[in-house]
mmCIF file of C-alpha atoms and ligand atoms in Angstrom:
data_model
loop_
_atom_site.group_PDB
_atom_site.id
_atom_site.type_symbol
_atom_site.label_atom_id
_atom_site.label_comp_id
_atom_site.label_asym_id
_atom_site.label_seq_id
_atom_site.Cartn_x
_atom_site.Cartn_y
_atom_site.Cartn_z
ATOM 1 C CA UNK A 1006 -46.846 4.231 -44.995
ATOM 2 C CA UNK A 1007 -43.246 5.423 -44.508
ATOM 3 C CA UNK A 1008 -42.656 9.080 -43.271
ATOM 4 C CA UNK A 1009 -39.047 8.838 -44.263
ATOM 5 C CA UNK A 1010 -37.759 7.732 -47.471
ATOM 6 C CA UNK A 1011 -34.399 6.994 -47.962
ATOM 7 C CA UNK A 1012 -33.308 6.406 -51.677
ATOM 8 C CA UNK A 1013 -29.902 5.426 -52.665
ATOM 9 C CA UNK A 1014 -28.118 4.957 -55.642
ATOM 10 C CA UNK A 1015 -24.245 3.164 -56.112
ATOM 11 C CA UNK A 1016 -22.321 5.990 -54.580
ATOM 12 C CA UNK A 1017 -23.637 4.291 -51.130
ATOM 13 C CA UNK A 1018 -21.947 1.726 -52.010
ATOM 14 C CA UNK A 1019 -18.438 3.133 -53.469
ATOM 15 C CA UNK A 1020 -16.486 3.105 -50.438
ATOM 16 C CA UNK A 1021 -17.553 -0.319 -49.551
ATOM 17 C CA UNK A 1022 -15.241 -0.669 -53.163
ATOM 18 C CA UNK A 1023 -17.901 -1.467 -55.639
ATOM 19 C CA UNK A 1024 -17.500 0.944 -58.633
ATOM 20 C CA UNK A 1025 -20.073 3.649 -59.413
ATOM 21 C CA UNK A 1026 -21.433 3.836 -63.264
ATOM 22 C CA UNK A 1027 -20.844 7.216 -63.776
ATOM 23 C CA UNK A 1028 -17.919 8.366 -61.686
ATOM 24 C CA UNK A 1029 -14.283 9.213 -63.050
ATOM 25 C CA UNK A 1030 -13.014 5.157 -62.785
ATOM 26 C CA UNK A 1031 -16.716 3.909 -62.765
ATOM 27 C CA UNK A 1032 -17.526 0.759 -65.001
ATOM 28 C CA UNK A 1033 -18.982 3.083 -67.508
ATOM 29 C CA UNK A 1034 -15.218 3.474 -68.016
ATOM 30 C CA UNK A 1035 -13.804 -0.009 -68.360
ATOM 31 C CA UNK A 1036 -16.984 -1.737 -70.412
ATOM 32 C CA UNK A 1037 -19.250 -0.432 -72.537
ATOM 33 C CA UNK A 1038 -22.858 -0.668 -70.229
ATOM 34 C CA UNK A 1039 -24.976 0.167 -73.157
ATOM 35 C CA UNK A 1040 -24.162 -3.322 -74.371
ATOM 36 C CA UNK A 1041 -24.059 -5.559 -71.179
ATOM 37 C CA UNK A 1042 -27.302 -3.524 -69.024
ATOM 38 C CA UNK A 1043 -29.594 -3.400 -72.279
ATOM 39 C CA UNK A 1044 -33.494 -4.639 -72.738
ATOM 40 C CA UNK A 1045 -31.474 -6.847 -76.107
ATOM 41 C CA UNK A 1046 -28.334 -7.862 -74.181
ATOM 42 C CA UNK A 1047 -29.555 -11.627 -72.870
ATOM 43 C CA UNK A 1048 -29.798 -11.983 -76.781
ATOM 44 C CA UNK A 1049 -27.728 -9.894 -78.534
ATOM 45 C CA UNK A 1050 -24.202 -10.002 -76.718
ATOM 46 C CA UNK A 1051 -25.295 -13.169 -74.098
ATOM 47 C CA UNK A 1052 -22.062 -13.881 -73.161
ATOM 48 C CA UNK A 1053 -20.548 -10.968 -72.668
ATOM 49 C CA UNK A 1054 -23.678 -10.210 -70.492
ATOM 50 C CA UNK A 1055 -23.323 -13.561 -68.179
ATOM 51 C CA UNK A 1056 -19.813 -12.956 -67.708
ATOM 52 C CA UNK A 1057 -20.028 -9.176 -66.273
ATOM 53 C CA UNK A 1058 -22.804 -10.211 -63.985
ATOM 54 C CA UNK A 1059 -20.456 -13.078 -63.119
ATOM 55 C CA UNK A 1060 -17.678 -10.728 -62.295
ATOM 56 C CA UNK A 1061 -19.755 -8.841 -60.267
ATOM 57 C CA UNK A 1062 -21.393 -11.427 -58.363
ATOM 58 C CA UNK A 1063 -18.052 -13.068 -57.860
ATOM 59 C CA UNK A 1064 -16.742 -10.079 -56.363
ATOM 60 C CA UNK A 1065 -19.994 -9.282 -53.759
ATOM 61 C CA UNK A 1066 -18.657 -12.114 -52.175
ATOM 62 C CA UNK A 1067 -15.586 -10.248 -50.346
ATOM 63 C CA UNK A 1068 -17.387 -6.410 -50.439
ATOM 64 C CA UNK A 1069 -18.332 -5.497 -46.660
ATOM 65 C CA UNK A 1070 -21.111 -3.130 -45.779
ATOM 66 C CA UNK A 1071 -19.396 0.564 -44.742
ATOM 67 C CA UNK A 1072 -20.395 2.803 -42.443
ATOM 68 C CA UNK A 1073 -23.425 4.767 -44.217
ATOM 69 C CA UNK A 1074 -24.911 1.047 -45.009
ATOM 70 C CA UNK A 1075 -24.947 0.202 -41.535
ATOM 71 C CA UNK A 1076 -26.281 3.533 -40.015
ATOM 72 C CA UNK A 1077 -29.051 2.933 -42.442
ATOM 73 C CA UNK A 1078 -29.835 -0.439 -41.556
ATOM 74 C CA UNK A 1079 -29.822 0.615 -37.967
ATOM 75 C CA UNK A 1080 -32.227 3.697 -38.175
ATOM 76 C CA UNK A 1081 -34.637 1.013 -40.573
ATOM 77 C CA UNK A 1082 -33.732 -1.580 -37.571
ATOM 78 C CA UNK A 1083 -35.189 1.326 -34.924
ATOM 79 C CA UNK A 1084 -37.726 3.038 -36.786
ATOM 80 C CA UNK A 1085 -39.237 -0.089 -38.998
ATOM 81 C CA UNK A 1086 -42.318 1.251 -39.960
ATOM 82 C CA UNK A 1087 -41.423 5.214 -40.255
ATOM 83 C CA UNK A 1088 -38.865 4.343 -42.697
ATOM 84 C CA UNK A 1089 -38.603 2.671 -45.815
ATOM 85 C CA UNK A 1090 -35.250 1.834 -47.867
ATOM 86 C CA UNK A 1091 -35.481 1.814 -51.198
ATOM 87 C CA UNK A 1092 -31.914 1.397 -53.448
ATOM 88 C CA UNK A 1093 -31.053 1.431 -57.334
ATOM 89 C CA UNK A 1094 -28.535 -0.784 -56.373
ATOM 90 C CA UNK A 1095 -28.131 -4.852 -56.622
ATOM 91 C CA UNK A 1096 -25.483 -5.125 -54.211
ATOM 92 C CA UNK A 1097 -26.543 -7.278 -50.861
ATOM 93 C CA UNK A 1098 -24.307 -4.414 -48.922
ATOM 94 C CA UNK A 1099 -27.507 -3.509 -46.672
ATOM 95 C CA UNK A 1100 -28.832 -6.795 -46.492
ATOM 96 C CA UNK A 1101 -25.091 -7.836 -44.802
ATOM 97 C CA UNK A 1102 -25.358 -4.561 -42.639
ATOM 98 C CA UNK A 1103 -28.299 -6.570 -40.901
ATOM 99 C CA UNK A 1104 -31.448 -5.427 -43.035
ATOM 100 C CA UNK A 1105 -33.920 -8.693 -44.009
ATOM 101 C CA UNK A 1106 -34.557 -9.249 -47.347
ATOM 102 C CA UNK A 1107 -38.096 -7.304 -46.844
ATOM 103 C CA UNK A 1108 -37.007 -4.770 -44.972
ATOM 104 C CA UNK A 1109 -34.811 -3.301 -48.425
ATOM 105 C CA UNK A 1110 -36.913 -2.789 -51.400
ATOM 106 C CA UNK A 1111 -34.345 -3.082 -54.571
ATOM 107 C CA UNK A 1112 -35.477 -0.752 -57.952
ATOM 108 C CA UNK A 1113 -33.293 -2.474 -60.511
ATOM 109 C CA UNK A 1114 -33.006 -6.204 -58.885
ATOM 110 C CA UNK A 1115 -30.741 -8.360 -57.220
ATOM 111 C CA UNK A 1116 -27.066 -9.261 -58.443
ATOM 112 C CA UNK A 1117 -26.862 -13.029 -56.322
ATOM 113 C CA UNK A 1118 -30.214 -13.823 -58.113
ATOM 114 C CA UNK A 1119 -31.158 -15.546 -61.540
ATOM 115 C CA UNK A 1120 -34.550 -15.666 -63.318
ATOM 116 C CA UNK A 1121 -36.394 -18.015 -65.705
ATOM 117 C CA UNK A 1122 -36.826 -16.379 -69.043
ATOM 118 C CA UNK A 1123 -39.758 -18.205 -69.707
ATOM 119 C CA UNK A 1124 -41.826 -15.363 -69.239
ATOM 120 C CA UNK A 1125 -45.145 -17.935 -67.916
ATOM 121 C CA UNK A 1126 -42.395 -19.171 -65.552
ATOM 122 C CA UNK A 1127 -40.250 -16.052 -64.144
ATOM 123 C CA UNK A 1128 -39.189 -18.086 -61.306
ATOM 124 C CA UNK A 1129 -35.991 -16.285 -59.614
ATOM 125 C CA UNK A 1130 -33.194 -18.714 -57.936
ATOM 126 C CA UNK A 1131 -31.290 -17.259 -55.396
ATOM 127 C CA UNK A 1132 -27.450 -18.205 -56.576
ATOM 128 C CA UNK A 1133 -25.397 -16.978 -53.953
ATOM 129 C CA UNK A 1134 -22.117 -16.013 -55.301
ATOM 130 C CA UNK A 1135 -21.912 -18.490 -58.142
ATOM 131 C CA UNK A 1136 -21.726 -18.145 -61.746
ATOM 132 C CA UNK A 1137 -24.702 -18.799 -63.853
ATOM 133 C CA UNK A 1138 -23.471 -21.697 -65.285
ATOM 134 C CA UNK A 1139 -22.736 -23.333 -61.988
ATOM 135 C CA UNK A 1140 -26.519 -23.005 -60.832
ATOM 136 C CA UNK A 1141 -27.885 -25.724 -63.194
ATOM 137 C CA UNK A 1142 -26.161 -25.159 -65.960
ATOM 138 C CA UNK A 1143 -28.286 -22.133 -66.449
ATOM 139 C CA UNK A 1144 -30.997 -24.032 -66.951
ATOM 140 C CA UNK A 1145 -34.036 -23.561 -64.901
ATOM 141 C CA UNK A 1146 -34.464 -26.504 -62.764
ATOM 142 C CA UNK A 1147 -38.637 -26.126 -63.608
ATOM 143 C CA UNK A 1148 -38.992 -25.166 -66.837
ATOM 144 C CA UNK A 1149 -35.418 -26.282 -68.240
ATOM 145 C CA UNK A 1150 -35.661 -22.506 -70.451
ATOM 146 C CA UNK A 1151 -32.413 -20.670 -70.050
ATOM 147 C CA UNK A 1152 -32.212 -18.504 -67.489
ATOM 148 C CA UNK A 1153 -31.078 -14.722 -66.613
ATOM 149 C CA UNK A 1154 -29.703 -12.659 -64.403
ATOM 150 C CA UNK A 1155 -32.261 -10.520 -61.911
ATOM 151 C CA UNK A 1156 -31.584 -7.431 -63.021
ATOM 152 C CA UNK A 1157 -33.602 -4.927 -64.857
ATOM 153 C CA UNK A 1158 -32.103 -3.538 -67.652
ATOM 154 C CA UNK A 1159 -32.365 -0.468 -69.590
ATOM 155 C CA UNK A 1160 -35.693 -0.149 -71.441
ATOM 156 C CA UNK A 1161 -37.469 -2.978 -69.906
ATOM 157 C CA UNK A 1162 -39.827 -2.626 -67.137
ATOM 158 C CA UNK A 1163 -39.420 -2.236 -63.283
ATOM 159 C CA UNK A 1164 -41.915 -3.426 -61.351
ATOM 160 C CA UNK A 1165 -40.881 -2.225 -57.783
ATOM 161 C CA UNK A 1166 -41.021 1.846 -59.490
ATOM 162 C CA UNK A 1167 -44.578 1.091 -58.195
ATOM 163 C CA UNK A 1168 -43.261 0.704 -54.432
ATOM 164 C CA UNK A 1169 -41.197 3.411 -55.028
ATOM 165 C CA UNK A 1170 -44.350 5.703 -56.527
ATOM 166 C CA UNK A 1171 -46.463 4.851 -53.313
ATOM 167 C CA UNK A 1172 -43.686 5.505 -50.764
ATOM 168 C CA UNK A 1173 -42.887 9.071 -52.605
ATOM 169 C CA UNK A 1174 -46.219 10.393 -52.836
ATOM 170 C CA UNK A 1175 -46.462 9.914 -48.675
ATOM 171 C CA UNK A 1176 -43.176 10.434 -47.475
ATOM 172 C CA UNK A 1177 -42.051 13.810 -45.753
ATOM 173 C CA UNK A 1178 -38.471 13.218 -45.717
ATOM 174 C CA UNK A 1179 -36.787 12.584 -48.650
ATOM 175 C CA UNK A 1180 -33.321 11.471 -48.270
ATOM 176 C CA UNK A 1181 -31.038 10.222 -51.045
ATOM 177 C CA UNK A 1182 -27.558 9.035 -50.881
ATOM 178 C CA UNK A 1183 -25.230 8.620 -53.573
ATOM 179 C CA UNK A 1184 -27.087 8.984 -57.087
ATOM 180 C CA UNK A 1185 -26.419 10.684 -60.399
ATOM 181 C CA UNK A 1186 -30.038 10.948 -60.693
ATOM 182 C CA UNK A 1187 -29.569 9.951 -64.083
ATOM 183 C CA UNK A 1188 -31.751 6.965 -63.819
ATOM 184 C CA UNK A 1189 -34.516 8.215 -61.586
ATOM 185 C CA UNK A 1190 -35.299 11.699 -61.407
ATOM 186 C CA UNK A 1191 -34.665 12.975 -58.006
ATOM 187 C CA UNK A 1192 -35.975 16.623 -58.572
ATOM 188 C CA UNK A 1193 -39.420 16.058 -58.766
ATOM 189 C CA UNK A 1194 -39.202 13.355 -55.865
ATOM 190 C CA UNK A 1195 -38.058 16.132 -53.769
ATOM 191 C CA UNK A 1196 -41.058 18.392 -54.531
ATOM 192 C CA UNK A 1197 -43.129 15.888 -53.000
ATOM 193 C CA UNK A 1198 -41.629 16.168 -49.742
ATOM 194 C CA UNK A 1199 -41.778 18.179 -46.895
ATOM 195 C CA UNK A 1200 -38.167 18.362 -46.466
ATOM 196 C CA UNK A 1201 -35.665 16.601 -48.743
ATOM 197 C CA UNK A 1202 -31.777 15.343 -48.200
ATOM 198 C CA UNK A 1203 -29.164 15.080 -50.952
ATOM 199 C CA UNK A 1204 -25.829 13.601 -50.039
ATOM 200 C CA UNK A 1205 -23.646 13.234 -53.452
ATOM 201 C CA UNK A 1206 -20.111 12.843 -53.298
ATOM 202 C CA UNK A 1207 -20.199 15.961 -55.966
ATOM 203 C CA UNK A 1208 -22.656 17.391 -57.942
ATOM 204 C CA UNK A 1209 -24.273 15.976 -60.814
ATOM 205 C CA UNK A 1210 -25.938 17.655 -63.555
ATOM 206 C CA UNK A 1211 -29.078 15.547 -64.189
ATOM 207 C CA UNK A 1212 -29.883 16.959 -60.239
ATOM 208 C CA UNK A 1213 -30.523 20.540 -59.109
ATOM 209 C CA UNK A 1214 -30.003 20.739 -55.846
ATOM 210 C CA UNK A 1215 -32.197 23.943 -55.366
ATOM 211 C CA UNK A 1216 -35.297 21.621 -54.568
ATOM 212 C CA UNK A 1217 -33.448 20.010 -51.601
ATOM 213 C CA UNK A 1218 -33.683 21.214 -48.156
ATOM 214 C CA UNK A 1219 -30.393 20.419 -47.085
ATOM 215 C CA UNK A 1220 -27.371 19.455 -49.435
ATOM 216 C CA UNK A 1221 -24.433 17.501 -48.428
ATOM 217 C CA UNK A 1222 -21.440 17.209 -50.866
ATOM 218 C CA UNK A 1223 -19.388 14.787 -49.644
ATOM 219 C CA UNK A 1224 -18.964 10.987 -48.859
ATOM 220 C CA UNK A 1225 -21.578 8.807 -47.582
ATOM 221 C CA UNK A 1226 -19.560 7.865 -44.481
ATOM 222 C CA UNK A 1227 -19.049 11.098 -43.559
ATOM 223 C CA UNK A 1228 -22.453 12.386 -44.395
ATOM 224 C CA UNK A 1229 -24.656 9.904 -42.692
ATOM 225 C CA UNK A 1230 -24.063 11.250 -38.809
ATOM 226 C CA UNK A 1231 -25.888 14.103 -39.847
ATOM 227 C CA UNK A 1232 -28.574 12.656 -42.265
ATOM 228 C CA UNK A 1233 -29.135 10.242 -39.301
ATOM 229 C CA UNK A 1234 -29.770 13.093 -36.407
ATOM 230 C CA UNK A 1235 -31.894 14.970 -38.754
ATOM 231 C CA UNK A 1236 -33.868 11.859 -39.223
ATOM 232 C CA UNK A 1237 -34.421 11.647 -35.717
ATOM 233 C CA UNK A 1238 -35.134 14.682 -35.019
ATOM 234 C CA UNK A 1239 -37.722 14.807 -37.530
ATOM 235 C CA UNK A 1240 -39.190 11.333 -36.582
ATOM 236 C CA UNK A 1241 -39.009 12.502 -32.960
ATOM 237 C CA UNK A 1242 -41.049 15.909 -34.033
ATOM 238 C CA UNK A 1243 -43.427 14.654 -35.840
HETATM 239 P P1 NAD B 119 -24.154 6.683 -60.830
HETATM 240 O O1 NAD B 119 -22.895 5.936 -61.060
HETATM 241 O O2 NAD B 119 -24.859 7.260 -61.981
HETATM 242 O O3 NAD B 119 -23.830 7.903 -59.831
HETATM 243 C C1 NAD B 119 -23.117 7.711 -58.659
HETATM 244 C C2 NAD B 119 -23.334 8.912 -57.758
HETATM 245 O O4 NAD B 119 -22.768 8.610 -56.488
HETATM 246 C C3 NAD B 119 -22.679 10.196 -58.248
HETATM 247 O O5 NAD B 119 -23.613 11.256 -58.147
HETATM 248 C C4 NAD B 119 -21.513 10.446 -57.264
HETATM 249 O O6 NAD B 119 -21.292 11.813 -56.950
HETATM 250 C C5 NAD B 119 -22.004 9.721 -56.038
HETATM 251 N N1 NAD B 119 -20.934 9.177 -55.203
HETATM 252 C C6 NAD B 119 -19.778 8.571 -55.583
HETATM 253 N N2 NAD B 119 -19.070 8.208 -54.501
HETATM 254 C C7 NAD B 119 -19.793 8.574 -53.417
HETATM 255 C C8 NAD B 119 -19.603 8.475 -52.019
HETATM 256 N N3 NAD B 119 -18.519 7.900 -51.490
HETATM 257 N N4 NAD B 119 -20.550 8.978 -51.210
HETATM 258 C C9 NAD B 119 -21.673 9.592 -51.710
HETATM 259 N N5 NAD B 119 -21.900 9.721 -53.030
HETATM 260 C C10 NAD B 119 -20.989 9.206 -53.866
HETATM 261 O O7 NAD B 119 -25.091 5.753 -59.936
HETATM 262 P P2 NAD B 119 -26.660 5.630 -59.867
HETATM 263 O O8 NAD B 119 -27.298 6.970 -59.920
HETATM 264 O O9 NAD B 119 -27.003 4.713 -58.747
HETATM 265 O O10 NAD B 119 -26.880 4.907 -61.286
HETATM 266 C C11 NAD B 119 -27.647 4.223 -61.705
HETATM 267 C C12 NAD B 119 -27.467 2.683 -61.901
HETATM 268 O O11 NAD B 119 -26.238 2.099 -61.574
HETATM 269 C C13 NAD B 119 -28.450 2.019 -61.025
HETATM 270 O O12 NAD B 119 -29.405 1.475 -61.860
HETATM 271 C C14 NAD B 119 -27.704 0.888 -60.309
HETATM 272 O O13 NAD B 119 -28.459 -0.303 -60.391
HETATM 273 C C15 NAD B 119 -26.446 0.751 -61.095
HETATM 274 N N6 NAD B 119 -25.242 0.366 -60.320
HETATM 275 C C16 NAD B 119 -25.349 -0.288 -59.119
HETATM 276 C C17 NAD B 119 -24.213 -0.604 -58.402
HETATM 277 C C18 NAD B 119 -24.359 -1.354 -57.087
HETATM 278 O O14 NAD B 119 -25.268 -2.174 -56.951
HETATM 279 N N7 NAD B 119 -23.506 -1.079 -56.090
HETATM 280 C C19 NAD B 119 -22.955 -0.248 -58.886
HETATM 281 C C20 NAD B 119 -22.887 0.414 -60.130
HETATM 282 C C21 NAD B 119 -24.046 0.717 -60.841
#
């Protein structure tokens, strides 16, 4: 198991110009997430769903990896089994800063992926940067039932929080990177831990920052030199 755990959220991915959910111009802002990330969206508000996963997908195509993605993958690339890399996030931004696609475990699923809604079925297609409807109509090409995107929403269940469960409870470094903590609560992760890590571009209020070890407020990019020495040096202590 993993001595380091590094958990990050969509403010590792903000520079890299893919919009946070919470943050001043974040899509929280410009659509109304409640509707298009809910357990009832696929059947509620279907279109409206397909098309902001679309948009999103559509766009991954031209995001590039920054800096803090690609110090990341290169301390996972150096250290493979001492670290594990687990992200909220759906982007592919580490997987394009050089990490495979089991060397990144992803909480909340995978944006360039589609899944069978047959439940029996649950096949997942990967889809690249296309739209839903260009991938076989939507249809999946077993089953023929409609399919979805690969992304958990709120209120239904995540099956890698059991991943993320087993790498907390043995981890003694808990780093995390650009989360609102909103989603998953980061507090009681850090009491786990030896010695914990929180890089936020600013506070947030569903964190307190008293049960980290170190805090850095500022951006990813400029936090990661840091949050990769101590890394080594702890790795290198240990
Ligand atoms: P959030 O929007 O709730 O919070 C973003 C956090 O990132 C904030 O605390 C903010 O201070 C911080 N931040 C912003 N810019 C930063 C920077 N440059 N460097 C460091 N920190 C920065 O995001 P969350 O906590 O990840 O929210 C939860 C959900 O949002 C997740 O389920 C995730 O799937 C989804 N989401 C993912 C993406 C993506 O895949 N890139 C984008 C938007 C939302």
């Amino acid at each position: 198991m993993a001595k380091v755990l590094i958990l990050s959220g969509a403010g590792i991915s903000a520079e890299s110009g893919i919009k946070t959910f919470r943050d001043s111009d974040g899509l929280w802002e410009e659509h109304d997430v409640g509707v298009v990330c809910n357990y009832d969206s696929m059947q509620k508000h279907k279109t409206i769903t397909v098309e902001f996963y679309d948009k999103r997908r559509a766009e991954l195509e031209f995001k590039e990896p920054n800096y803090a993605h690609k110090v990341v993958a290169n301390l996972k690339k150096r250290y493979k089994k001492d670290i594990a890399v687990i992200t909220q996030n759906v982007d592919n931004l580490f997987e394009k800063a050089g990490l495979g696609y089991d060397e990144v475990i992803h909480l909340h699923g995978f944006l360039s992926e589609l899944r069978c809604q047959n439940y029996d079925c649950s096949l997942i297609f990967d889809i690249g940067y296309k739209s839903q409807k260009e991938f076989n109509g939507g249809l999946c090409p077993k089953c023929h039932t409609k399919l979805r995107p690969n992304i958990v929403f709120f209120g239904e269940q995540a099956p890698m929080y059991e991943e993320l469960n087993r790498h907390i409870q043995d981890c003694s470094l808990f780093v995390v990177i650009g989360t609102s903590g909103n989603v998953i609560g980061v507090n009681t992760m850090a009491q786990f831990a030896t010695r914990s890590i929180l890089n936020n571009y600013e506070p947030s209020s569903a964190i307190n920052d008293a049960y980290f070890s170190k805090v850095l407020y500022k951006k990813a990019t400029e936090a990661i030199d840091e949050i990769e020495q101590e890394i080594e040096s702890f790795l290198n202590c240990e």
